[in-house]
Tab-separated table of C-alpha atoms and ligand atoms in Angstrom:
chain	number	residue	atom	x	y	z
V	1	UNK	CA	34.317	-8.390	-22.746
V	2	UNK	CA	33.108	-10.027	-25.960
V	3	UNK	CA	30.345	-7.819	-27.253
V	4	UNK	CA	28.563	-10.126	-29.629
V	5	UNK	CA	28.521	-13.838	-30.263
V	6	UNK	CA	27.671	-13.517	-33.957
V	7	UNK	CA	28.088	-9.923	-35.075
V	8	UNK	CA	27.195	-10.649	-38.698
V	9	UNK	CA	23.688	-11.719	-37.757
V	10	UNK	CA	23.132	-9.806	-34.520
V	11	UNK	CA	24.013	-6.482	-36.171
V	12	UNK	CA	22.706	-7.214	-39.670
V	13	UNK	CA	21.317	-4.115	-41.440
V	14	UNK	CA	17.510	-4.193	-41.270
V	15	UNK	CA	17.042	-4.344	-45.046
V	16	UNK	CA	19.216	-7.458	-45.259
V	17	UNK	CA	17.482	-8.955	-42.243
V	18	UNK	CA	14.116	-8.427	-43.903
V	19	UNK	CA	15.249	-10.125	-47.118
V	20	UNK	CA	16.546	-13.061	-45.068
V	21	UNK	CA	13.262	-13.279	-43.154
V	22	UNK	CA	11.211	-13.293	-46.354
V	23	UNK	CA	13.302	-16.035	-47.904
V	24	UNK	CA	13.024	-18.102	-44.721
V	25	UNK	CA	9.294	-17.430	-44.401
V	26	UNK	CA	8.727	-18.715	-47.948
V	27	UNK	CA	10.680	-21.880	-47.097
V	28	UNK	CA	8.751	-22.381	-43.875
V	29	UNK	CA	5.372	-22.005	-45.573
V	30	UNK	CA	6.391	-24.495	-48.248
V	31	UNK	CA	7.613	-26.885	-45.589
V	32	UNK	CA	4.397	-26.826	-43.578
V	33	UNK	CA	2.215	-26.979	-46.683
V	34	UNK	CA	3.855	-30.119	-47.975
V	35	UNK	CA	4.762	-31.815	-44.693
V	36	UNK	CA	2.021	-31.011	-42.164
V	37	UNK	CA	-1.557	-32.009	-43.111
V	38	UNK	CA	-2.963	-29.663	-40.438
V	39	UNK	CA	-1.374	-26.639	-42.119
V	40	UNK	CA	-2.129	-27.817	-45.658
V	41	UNK	CA	-5.813	-27.987	-44.753
V	42	UNK	CA	-5.708	-24.614	-42.983
V	43	UNK	CA	-4.098	-22.937	-46.017
V	44	UNK	CA	-6.383	-24.646	-48.514
V	45	UNK	CA	-9.435	-23.541	-46.526
V	46	UNK	CA	-8.239	-19.982	-47.117
V	47	UNK	CA	-7.620	-20.660	-50.802
V	48	UNK	CA	-3.870	-20.344	-50.308
V	49	UNK	CA	-1.167	-22.332	-52.048
V	50	UNK	CA	2.491	-22.642	-50.995
V	51	UNK	CA	3.566	-19.773	-53.252
V	52	UNK	CA	1.001	-17.233	-52.108
V	53	UNK	CA	3.197	-16.066	-49.267
V	54	UNK	CA	6.076	-14.006	-50.620
V	55	UNK	CA	6.555	-10.964	-48.383
V	56	UNK	CA	6.242	-10.217	-44.690
V	57	UNK	CA	2.959	-8.409	-45.391
V	58	UNK	CA	1.527	-11.687	-46.734
V	59	UNK	CA	1.848	-13.086	-43.237
V	60	UNK	CA	-1.530	-11.537	-42.458
V	61	UNK	CA	-3.181	-14.016	-44.824
V	62	UNK	CA	-2.031	-16.931	-42.677
V	63	UNK	CA	-4.061	-18.395	-39.810
V	64	UNK	CA	-2.911	-18.387	-36.196
V	65	UNK	CA	-1.718	-21.522	-34.422
V	66	UNK	CA	-2.741	-21.997	-30.785
V	67	UNK	CA	-1.762	-24.215	-27.889
V	68	UNK	CA	-5.033	-26.079	-28.518
V	69	UNK	CA	-3.869	-26.990	-32.014
V	70	UNK	CA	-0.798	-28.593	-30.479
V	71	UNK	CA	-2.978	-30.363	-27.936
V	72	UNK	CA	-5.393	-31.616	-30.618
V	73	UNK	CA	-2.470	-33.035	-32.584
V	74	UNK	CA	-0.803	-34.627	-29.547
V	75	UNK	CA	1.875	-35.888	-29.539
V	76	UNK	CA	3.543	-35.601	-32.953
V	77	UNK	CA	0.800	-34.440	-35.328
V	78	UNK	CA	2.363	-31.080	-36.191
V	79	UNK	CA	5.877	-32.445	-36.774
V	80	UNK	CA	7.169	-31.686	-40.266
V	81	UNK	CA	9.829	-34.412	-40.352
V	82	UNK	CA	9.693	-38.174	-39.811
V	83	UNK	CA	10.538	-39.233	-36.256
V	84	UNK	CA	13.778	-40.736	-37.551
V	85	UNK	CA	15.006	-37.154	-38.109
V	86	UNK	CA	14.061	-36.078	-34.592
V	87	UNK	CA	17.034	-36.228	-32.229
V	88	UNK	CA	15.467	-34.699	-29.093
V	89	UNK	CA	12.072	-34.307	-27.474
V	90	UNK	CA	11.024	-31.905	-24.738
V	91	UNK	CA	7.623	-31.246	-23.236
V	92	UNK	CA	5.990	-28.514	-21.244
V	93	UNK	CA	3.412	-29.296	-18.652
V	94	UNK	CA	-0.002	-27.933	-19.380
V	95	UNK	CA	-2.402	-26.704	-16.747
V	96	UNK	CA	-4.696	-29.542	-17.706
V	97	UNK	CA	-4.057	-33.057	-18.873
V	98	UNK	CA	-1.416	-33.896	-21.430
V	99	UNK	CA	1.845	-32.062	-21.934
V	100	UNK	CA	2.785	-30.258	-25.142
V	101	UNK	CA	5.443	-32.272	-26.945
V	102	UNK	CA	8.115	-30.541	-29.000
V	103	UNK	CA	10.771	-32.109	-31.250
V	104	UNK	CA	14.132	-31.012	-32.633
V	105	UNK	CA	16.220	-32.117	-35.598
V	106	UNK	CA	19.984	-31.893	-35.408
V	107	UNK	CA	19.783	-28.521	-37.161
V	108	UNK	CA	17.144	-27.274	-34.717
V	109	UNK	CA	19.522	-28.068	-31.848
V	110	UNK	CA	22.214	-26.187	-33.714
V	111	UNK	CA	20.011	-23.079	-34.018
V	112	UNK	CA	19.051	-23.359	-30.358
V	113	UNK	CA	22.691	-23.504	-29.256
V	114	UNK	CA	23.401	-20.486	-31.485
V	115	UNK	CA	20.650	-18.283	-30.001
V	116	UNK	CA	21.594	-19.367	-26.479
V	117	UNK	CA	25.265	-18.553	-27.179
V	118	UNK	CA	24.139	-15.061	-28.231
V	119	UNK	CA	22.101	-14.748	-25.027
V	120	UNK	CA	24.892	-15.916	-22.738
V	121	UNK	CA	27.337	-13.554	-24.444
V	122	UNK	CA	24.943	-10.701	-23.581
V	123	UNK	CA	25.434	-11.358	-19.869
V	124	UNK	CA	29.200	-11.504	-20.241
V	125	UNK	CA	29.838	-15.222	-20.774
V	126	UNK	CA	33.034	-16.194	-22.607
V	127	UNK	CA	35.234	-19.266	-22.971
V	128	UNK	CA	36.626	-18.405	-19.551
V	129	UNK	CA	33.257	-18.498	-17.790
V	130	UNK	CA	32.120	-21.060	-15.265
V	131	UNK	CA	28.397	-21.324	-15.868
V	132	UNK	CA	26.322	-22.549	-12.942
V	133	UNK	CA	23.171	-23.804	-14.630
V	134	UNK	CA	20.408	-24.275	-12.070
V	135	UNK	CA	17.553	-24.511	-14.555
V	136	UNK	CA	15.948	-27.926	-14.335
V	137	UNK	CA	17.347	-30.613	-16.656
V	138	UNK	CA	14.759	-32.931	-18.132
V	139	UNK	CA	11.676	-32.413	-20.226
V	140	UNK	CA	11.764	-28.714	-19.284
V	141	UNK	CA	13.819	-26.832	-21.885
V	142	UNK	CA	15.679	-24.572	-19.431
V	143	UNK	CA	18.499	-26.912	-18.372
V	144	UNK	CA	19.577	-28.374	-21.698
V	145	UNK	CA	18.877	-25.116	-23.555
V	146	UNK	CA	21.407	-23.176	-21.493
V	147	UNK	CA	23.748	-26.169	-21.422
V	148	UNK	CA	24.250	-26.405	-25.175
V	149	UNK	CA	24.593	-22.633	-25.538
V	150	UNK	CA	27.288	-22.634	-22.866
V	151	UNK	CA	29.144	-25.478	-24.578
V	152	UNK	CA	28.856	-23.692	-27.910
V	153	UNK	CA	30.712	-20.738	-26.413
V	154	UNK	CA	33.306	-23.077	-24.961
V	155	UNK	CA	32.578	-22.044	-21.380
V	156	UNK	CA	32.666	-24.597	-18.573
V	157	UNK	CA	29.146	-25.566	-17.653
V	158	UNK	CA	28.146	-26.957	-14.270
V	159	UNK	CA	24.918	-28.905	-14.930
V	160	UNK	CA	23.697	-28.572	-11.376
V	161	UNK	CA	19.947	-28.466	-12.223
V	162	UNK	CA	17.423	-27.469	-9.517
V	163	UNK	CA	17.354	-28.409	-5.828
V	164	UNK	CA	19.815	-29.166	-3.015
V	165	UNK	CA	20.176	-25.466	-2.438
V	166	UNK	CA	22.899	-25.564	0.215
V	167	UNK	CA	24.996	-27.843	-1.942
V	168	UNK	CA	24.505	-25.458	-4.876
V	169	UNK	CA	25.917	-22.630	-2.825
V	170	UNK	CA	28.908	-24.689	-1.792
V	171	UNK	CA	29.494	-25.547	-5.456
V	172	UNK	CA	29.199	-21.915	-6.550
V	173	UNK	CA	31.765	-20.962	-3.939
V	174	UNK	CA	34.216	-23.852	-4.393
V	175	UNK	CA	33.994	-24.148	-8.197
V	176	UNK	CA	34.190	-20.383	-8.697
V	177	UNK	CA	30.973	-19.992	-10.710
V	178	UNK	CA	30.957	-16.718	-12.646
V	179	UNK	CA	27.576	-16.930	-14.391
V	180	UNK	CA	24.321	-18.074	-12.791
V	181	UNK	CA	21.304	-19.250	-14.763
V	182	UNK	CA	18.008	-20.095	-13.035
V	183	UNK	CA	14.507	-18.727	-12.522
V	184	UNK	CA	14.438	-15.329	-10.797
V	185	UNK	CA	12.490	-16.777	-7.863
V	186	UNK	CA	15.160	-19.431	-7.356
V	187	UNK	CA	17.899	-16.788	-7.589
V	188	UNK	CA	16.307	-15.010	-4.647
V	189	UNK	CA	15.988	-18.243	-2.740
V	190	UNK	CA	19.687	-18.930	-3.327
V	191	UNK	CA	20.441	-15.451	-1.970
V	192	UNK	CA	18.331	-16.128	1.098
V	193	UNK	CA	19.967	-19.471	1.885
V	194	UNK	CA	23.411	-17.971	1.274
V	195	UNK	CA	22.704	-15.320	3.847
V	196	UNK	CA	21.550	-17.985	6.323
V	197	UNK	CA	24.763	-19.926	5.731
V	198	UNK	CA	26.791	-16.804	6.419
V	199	UNK	CA	28.152	-16.708	2.881
V	200	UNK	CA	28.352	-13.266	1.342
V	201	UNK	CA	28.276	-12.351	-2.327
V	202	UNK	CA	31.932	-11.356	-1.909
V	203	UNK	CA	32.781	-14.992	-1.198
V	204	UNK	CA	31.512	-15.803	-4.698
V	205	UNK	CA	32.794	-14.819	-8.127
V	206	UNK	CA	29.442	-14.268	-9.822
V	207	UNK	CA	29.429	-11.560	-12.491
V	208	UNK	CA	26.337	-12.113	-14.604
V	209	UNK	CA	23.235	-14.212	-14.990
V	210	UNK	CA	20.267	-14.968	-17.197
V	211	UNK	CA	16.966	-15.190	-15.374
V	212	UNK	CA	13.673	-16.119	-16.972
V	213	UNK	CA	10.960	-18.733	-17.490
V	214	UNK	CA	8.653	-16.550	-15.380
V	215	UNK	CA	7.959	-12.825	-15.142
V	216	UNK	CA	9.846	-10.739	-12.605
V	217	UNK	CA	9.656	-7.069	-11.802
V	218	UNK	CA	12.462	-4.521	-12.016
V	219	UNK	CA	12.528	-4.316	-8.242
V	220	UNK	CA	13.055	-8.044	-8.069
V	221	UNK	CA	15.895	-7.685	-10.562
V	222	UNK	CA	17.486	-5.037	-8.322
V	223	UNK	CA	17.310	-7.396	-5.364
V	224	UNK	CA	18.889	-10.257	-7.317
V	225	UNK	CA	21.692	-7.981	-8.480
V	226	UNK	CA	22.330	-6.516	-5.059
V	227	UNK	CA	22.168	-9.740	-3.074
V	228	UNK	CA	24.154	-11.887	-5.496
V	229	UNK	CA	26.506	-9.194	-6.793
V	230	UNK	CA	25.937	-9.757	-10.500
V	231	UNK	CA	24.344	-8.235	-13.609
V	232	UNK	CA	20.946	-9.906	-14.005
V	233	UNK	CA	19.436	-10.037	-17.489
V	234	UNK	CA	15.990	-11.231	-18.487
V	235	UNK	CA	15.765	-14.197	-20.856
V	236	UNK	CA	12.582	-15.293	-22.565
V	237	UNK	CA	11.544	-18.371	-24.447
V	238	UNK	CA	8.933	-21.062	-24.712
V	239	UNK	CA	9.131	-24.740	-25.554
V	240	UNK	CA	6.774	-24.515	-28.510
V	241	UNK	CA	9.087	-22.069	-30.303
V	242	UNK	CA	12.451	-23.568	-29.219
V	243	UNK	CA	12.968	-23.079	-25.454
V	244	UNK	CA	15.021	-20.352	-23.728
V	245	UNK	CA	16.828	-17.971	-26.073
V	246	UNK	CA	13.976	-16.600	-28.194
V	247	UNK	CA	14.681	-13.132	-26.769
V	248	UNK	CA	17.136	-11.713	-24.259
V	249	UNK	CA	18.111	-8.415	-22.703
V	250	UNK	CA	21.422	-6.862	-23.672
V	251	UNK	CA	23.492	-4.971	-21.087
V	252	UNK	CA	21.530	-1.787	-21.922
V	253	UNK	CA	18.738	-3.445	-19.899
V	254	UNK	CA	15.912	-1.807	-21.748
V	255	UNK	CA	13.939	-4.509	-23.519
V	256	UNK	CA	14.721	-7.956	-24.927
V	257	UNK	CA	16.160	-8.412	-28.431
V	258	UNK	CA	14.173	-11.068	-30.238
V	259	UNK	CA	16.389	-12.976	-32.678
V	260	UNK	CA	14.523	-12.057	-35.812
V	261	UNK	CA	16.622	-14.132	-38.201
V	262	UNK	CA	14.974	-17.171	-36.585
V	263	UNK	CA	11.722	-15.841	-35.091
V	264	UNK	CA	9.300	-13.498	-36.809
V	265	UNK	CA	7.495	-11.318	-34.318
V	266	UNK	CA	4.055	-9.689	-34.280
V	267	UNK	CA	1.945	-8.118	-31.550
V	268	UNK	CA	-1.812	-8.554	-31.829
V	269	UNK	CA	-4.879	-7.440	-29.979
V	270	UNK	CA	-5.810	-10.676	-28.150
V	271	UNK	CA	-9.521	-9.958	-28.585
V	272	UNK	CA	-9.677	-9.108	-32.286
V	273	UNK	CA	-6.499	-10.709	-33.643
V	274	UNK	CA	-5.575	-7.400	-35.348
V	275	UNK	CA	-1.880	-6.561	-35.608
V	276	UNK	CA	-0.824	-3.682	-33.354
V	277	UNK	CA	1.905	-1.147	-34.210
V	278	UNK	CA	5.121	-0.841	-32.139
V	279	UNK	CA	4.608	0.832	-28.779
V	280	UNK	CA	1.307	-0.941	-28.071
V	281	UNK	CA	0.929	-3.774	-25.606
V	282	UNK	CA	-0.728	-6.936	-26.857
V	283	UNK	CA	-0.181	-10.663	-27.315
V	284	UNK	CA	3.131	-11.813	-28.736
V	285	UNK	CA	2.782	-13.957	-31.858
V	286	UNK	CA	5.785	-15.782	-33.293
V	287	UNK	CA	6.416	-17.521	-36.611
V	288	UNK	CA	9.476	-19.765	-36.655
V	289	UNK	CA	11.721	-19.130	-39.663
V	290	UNK	CA	14.240	-21.962	-39.457
V	291	UNK	CA	12.645	-24.726	-37.380
V	292	UNK	CA	12.611	-28.093	-39.155
V	293	UNK	CA	10.907	-30.538	-36.801
V	294	UNK	CA	8.143	-28.300	-35.463
V	295	UNK	CA	7.713	-25.160	-37.556
V	296	UNK	CA	4.902	-22.980	-36.244
V	297	UNK	CA	3.004	-20.313	-38.127
V	298	UNK	CA	1.763	-17.261	-36.196
V	299	UNK	CA	1.875	-19.042	-32.839
V	300	UNK	CA	-0.113	-17.249	-30.174
V	301	UNK	CA	2.095	-17.238	-27.091
V	302	UNK	CA	-0.497	-15.647	-24.755
V	303	UNK	CA	2.372	-13.547	-23.379
V	304	UNK	CA	1.800	-9.831	-23.166
V	305	UNK	CA	4.450	-7.377	-24.312
V	306	UNK	CA	5.054	-4.741	-26.976
V	307	UNK	CA	7.603	-4.055	-29.672
V	308	UNK	CA	9.742	-1.162	-28.452
V	309	UNK	CA	10.247	1.418	-31.166
V	310	UNK	CA	13.742	2.771	-31.789
V	311	UNK	CA	17.320	1.531	-32.137
V	312	UNK	CA	19.402	0.037	-29.359
V	313	UNK	CA	22.737	1.638	-28.402
V	314	UNK	CA	24.266	-1.846	-28.083
V	315	UNK	CA	24.445	-2.092	-31.876
V	316	UNK	CA	22.218	-5.120	-32.264
V	317	UNK	CA	19.645	-4.448	-34.969
V	318	UNK	CA	17.038	-6.982	-33.865
V	319	UNK	CA	13.867	-5.398	-32.525
V	320	UNK	CA	13.268	-5.345	-28.808
V	321	UNK	CA	10.200	-6.457	-26.922
V	322	UNK	CA	9.366	-5.050	-23.510
V	323	UNK	CA	9.745	-7.058	-20.297
V	324	UNK	CA	6.659	-9.185	-19.886
V	325	UNK	CA	3.764	-7.954	-17.813
V	326	UNK	CA	2.073	-11.344	-17.703
V	327	UNK	CA	0.055	-13.708	-19.823
V	328	UNK	CA	-3.423	-13.361	-21.210
V	329	UNK	CA	-4.224	-16.368	-19.078
V	330	UNK	CA	-2.473	-15.657	-15.759
V	331	UNK	CA	-4.370	-12.449	-15.826
V	332	UNK	CA	-6.928	-12.646	-13.050
V	333	UNK	CA	-10.233	-10.976	-13.530
V	334	UNK	CA	-11.394	-9.833	-10.117
V	335	UNK	CA	-14.777	-8.206	-10.064
V	336	UNK	CA	-14.288	-7.241	-13.692
V	337	UNK	CA	-10.855	-5.745	-13.195
V	338	UNK	CA	-7.801	-7.265	-14.895
V	339	UNK	CA	-5.095	-8.024	-12.371
V	340	UNK	CA	-1.597	-9.249	-13.120
V	341	UNK	CA	0.430	-10.801	-10.275
V	342	UNK	CA	3.353	-8.632	-11.424
V	343	UNK	CA	1.448	-5.485	-10.404
V	344	UNK	CA	1.152	-6.777	-6.848
V	345	UNK	CA	4.801	-7.798	-6.832
V	346	UNK	CA	5.870	-4.267	-7.801
V	347	UNK	CA	4.089	-2.859	-4.771
V	348	UNK	CA	5.477	-5.443	-2.366
V	349	UNK	CA	9.009	-4.841	-3.492
V	350	UNK	CA	8.621	-1.106	-3.035
V	351	UNK	CA	7.946	-1.686	0.635
V	352	UNK	CA	11.160	-2.316	2.488
V	353	UNK	CA	9.897	-4.412	5.343
V	354	UNK	CA	8.554	-7.251	3.211
V	355	UNK	CA	10.301	-10.157	1.548
V	356	UNK	CA	9.737	-10.873	-2.152
V	357	UNK	CA	7.762	-14.000	-1.283
V	358	UNK	CA	4.028	-13.770	-1.648
V	359	UNK	CA	0.945	-15.712	-2.553
V	360	UNK	CA	-2.239	-14.413	-4.124
V	361	UNK	CA	-5.372	-16.225	-3.083
V	362	UNK	CA	-8.655	-15.735	-4.874
V	363	UNK	CA	-11.980	-16.902	-3.448
V	364	UNK	CA	-15.555	-16.372	-4.442
V	365	UNK	CA	-17.891	-15.560	-1.558
V	366	UNK	CA	-21.460	-15.467	-2.768
V	367	UNK	CA	-21.222	-13.563	-6.007
V	368	UNK	CA	-18.176	-11.603	-5.025
V	369	UNK	CA	-14.529	-12.324	-5.798
V	370	UNK	CA	-12.134	-11.739	-2.957
V	371	UNK	CA	-8.455	-11.276	-3.395
V	372	UNK	CA	-6.118	-11.904	-0.508
V	373	UNK	CA	-2.381	-11.353	-0.615
V	374	UNK	CA	-0.146	-13.231	1.792
V	375	UNK	CA	3.144	-11.489	2.285
V	376	UNK	CA	6.196	-12.565	4.205
V	377	UNK	CA	7.638	-9.870	6.392
V	378	UNK	CA	11.295	-9.553	7.273
V	379	UNK	CA	12.520	-11.228	10.451
V	380	UNK	CA	13.184	-7.974	12.314
V	381	UNK	CA	9.696	-6.673	11.562
V	382	UNK	CA	7.940	-9.806	12.695
V	383	UNK	CA	9.360	-9.519	16.182
V	384	UNK	CA	8.019	-5.953	16.411
V	385	UNK	CA	4.946	-4.919	18.320
V	386	UNK	CA	1.562	-5.936	16.942
V	387	UNK	CA	0.716	-2.325	16.262
V	388	UNK	CA	3.647	-2.020	13.889
V	389	UNK	CA	2.462	-5.057	11.979
V	390	UNK	CA	-1.062	-3.712	11.729
V	391	UNK	CA	0.295	-0.475	10.407
V	392	UNK	CA	2.380	-2.281	7.780
V	393	UNK	CA	-0.578	-4.435	6.745
V	394	UNK	CA	-2.674	-1.311	6.247
V	395	UNK	CA	0.042	0.380	4.228
V	396	UNK	CA	0.431	-2.601	1.894
V	397	UNK	CA	-3.314	-2.880	1.474
V	398	UNK	CA	-3.706	0.791	0.587
V	399	UNK	CA	-0.838	0.721	-1.904
V	400	UNK	CA	-2.115	-2.400	-3.662
V	401	UNK	CA	-5.632	-0.979	-3.772
V	402	UNK	CA	-4.313	2.200	-5.297
V	403	UNK	CA	-2.558	0.297	-8.097
V	404	UNK	CA	-5.350	-2.190	-8.815
V	405	UNK	CA	-8.351	-0.019	-8.106
V	406	UNK	CA	-10.137	-2.779	-6.168
V	407	UNK	CA	-10.231	-3.662	-2.504
V	408	UNK	CA	-7.966	-6.462	-1.299
V	409	UNK	CA	-7.107	-8.199	1.949
V	410	UNK	CA	-3.532	-8.475	3.133
V	411	UNK	CA	-2.196	-11.041	5.552
V	412	UNK	CA	1.333	-10.803	6.898
V	413	UNK	CA	2.937	-14.164	7.489
V	414	UNK	CA	6.084	-15.232	9.288
V	415	UNK	CA	9.376	-15.336	7.438
V	416	UNK	CA	9.922	-18.546	5.413
V	417	UNK	CA	6.345	-19.797	5.575
V	418	UNK	CA	5.570	-19.454	1.883
V	419	UNK	CA	6.850	-22.420	-0.048
V	420	UNK	CA	10.014	-21.751	-2.105
V	421	UNK	CA	10.330	-23.022	-5.644
V	422	UNK	CA	13.281	-24.497	-7.470
V	423	UNK	CA	11.702	-23.732	-10.817
V	424	UNK	CA	8.821	-21.496	-11.709
V	425	UNK	CA	7.219	-19.967	-8.625
V	426	UNK	CA	3.536	-20.576	-7.985
V	427	UNK	CA	2.126	-17.194	-7.049
V	428	UNK	CA	-1.603	-17.611	-7.448
V	429	UNK	CA	-4.104	-19.978	-5.884
V	430	UNK	CA	-7.499	-19.498	-7.442
V	431	UNK	CA	-10.235	-21.284	-5.498
V	432	UNK	CA	-13.021	-19.974	-7.720
V	433	UNK	CA	-14.804	-22.548	-9.828
V	434	UNK	CA	-14.882	-20.481	-13.013
L	501	DLL	O1	10.063	-21.394	-19.611
L	501	DLL	C1	11.657	-21.641	-21.402
L	501	DLL	C2	12.659	-20.877	-20.623
L	501	DLL	C3	13.561	-21.556	-19.819
L	501	DLL	C4	12.737	-19.494	-20.732
L	501	DLL	C5	14.528	-20.853	-19.126
L	501	DLL	C6	13.698	-18.795	-20.033
L	501	DLL	C7	14.598	-19.476	-19.228
L	501	DLL	P1	8.023	-23.092	-21.011
L	501	DLL	O2	8.149	-23.949	-19.827
L	501	DLL	O3	7.418	-23.659	-22.255
L	501	DLL	O4	9.445	-22.580	-21.477
L	501	DLL	O5	7.219	-21.796	-20.563
L	501	DLL	C8	7.044	-20.726	-21.454
L	501	DLL	O6	7.052	-19.138	-19.603
L	501	DLL	O7	5.116	-18.504	-22.544
L	501	DLL	C9	5.990	-17.293	-20.594
L	501	DLL	O8	4.648	-17.251	-20.133
L	501	DLL	C10	6.897	-17.733	-19.458
L	501	DLL	N1	8.208	-17.064	-19.581
L	501	DLL	C11	9.347	-17.550	-20.081
L	501	DLL	N2	10.347	-16.638	-19.980
L	501	DLL	C12	9.801	-15.529	-19.423
L	501	DLL	C13	10.302	-14.237	-19.077
L	501	DLL	C14	10.331	-21.835	-20.719
L	501	DLL	N3	11.568	-13.896	-19.243
L	501	DLL	C15	6.319	-19.603	-20.747
L	501	DLL	N4	9.413	-13.345	-18.555
L	501	DLL	C16	6.183	-18.378	-21.627
L	501	DLL	C17	8.129	-13.678	-18.375
L	501	DLL	C18	8.436	-15.799	-19.183
L	501	DLL	N5	7.607	-14.878	-18.657
C-alpha cells in the first residue's frame, strides 16, 4: 500500500515546515493587505503594515475573520484576485439567508487536489482504486473536492453523487468500487438498504473510505466499518478554507493531520479569543497559507477540537487535531447546560437494540426547556412486548441523563420512520424561539 502521497511535504521536519509556514504567512499578509480593502482597513486600524508580520508569533497581532465578515462582503468582497482569475465557485448554505460564496484560482484547485490526494492515499487509494464518490456534486464542495483528488492520484472515480440509493448499491457491486466517500450518515443508510436488498459486504470489494462533512462518533465509525467491511477514516474541511481535505485521519486512527503547509492552525477559547495550548479543547481557527482567490486570516470555524500533543507513528509530521465534538453553534444550551448531539449519539450507539437514527427535539414549555430524543429501535425489538419497550426507553433515558446531567424524554419510534439523509443529517429540531 502506498504510504504517502507526497512524502517530502507530509513528513517534512518541523523546523523546515515552520520556515515554510512563515514565508507563506508573510506572502498571505502582503496579498490581503494590497488586494482586499477589508483586510487593509482591519490591519491599518491596528497600526499594522504588510511587513509587521514576520513570524508565527506575530499572528496574534492579526484580527480574526468570521462567517459574518464573509456575509457582509457577499458575494465577492473578500476575493483577492479579479474574477477573471477565478476558475471555480462553490457556496455553502447558511442557516439564514444568503449562502457563503467561495472562489478558486487554477492554483487553488491544484492545492485542493493535492491535499485531497494526500487524504485519499491515507485510506488506501491508489491508481488501481475504483472510487465511489457519493458526496453531492454541485455548489457543495464534497463531490468535486474528492473528484479532483481521485483524478490526481490516477484512480478511477465514479461521480455518483447523492441519491438513488439502490442504484448506488448496484453500481458499487457491478463496478467493483473499492473506496467509498460520502457522509457517515449516508454510509449507514447505504448499509441499511444493502441489507434490505440482501446484498452483503462480501458481495462488494470495498476496502476503505473517507467520511466527513458532519461529526460522527467512534461507535458510528465501528458500525460503518463492520457493516460495509472497510476502513473508515474521518475527513474534515469547510468551504471557506478550501472544502474537504483540510485535515484527515491516517490509518493510526487517532486524530486528524491538518496539512500545515497550507493551513495554519490555532485553538482559541471561544469566549475570550485567547490562544489555548495543545491538549485543550476550544474553537479551531485557520489561516490559509497558499490560497490565492480567497485567503483568510485567522478564520473562526466554530468547530470544537484540540491540537493533540505528540508525534504520530505514521511518520507524518503535521500536527493532529482531535475528532470533532461539535460546533460552538450546534451546541444546544438546555436549562443552562451545554449539550452536543454527539454526546447523545454516543449513548444510543452503546445500546444494542437501537438503530443509529435519531432526532433531538427541543421545546420550551413556559420557562423550561425540554429535550426529547426520538430513537429508532431495531425491527426485532419493536415486535417485542410493550413491557420490553418501556424498559428500553427507561434505560436510554437514564443513560442519557447520566451523561448530560439533565432530565430528558425518550420516545422509541418504529424502524425507518426518521428521515434518512443523502448529505448531512439533520439531527436537531429546535422549536424554541431564542
Ligand atoms: O462539509 C466540506 C466537506 C465535504 C468535508 C466532504 C468533509 C467531506 P461545508 O459544507 O462548508 O464543507 O461545512 C463545513 O461541516 O465547519 C464542520 O462543522 C462540519 N464538518 C466537516 N467535516 C467534519 C468532520 C464541508 N469530519 C462544516 N467532523 C464544518 C465534524 C465536520 N464536522
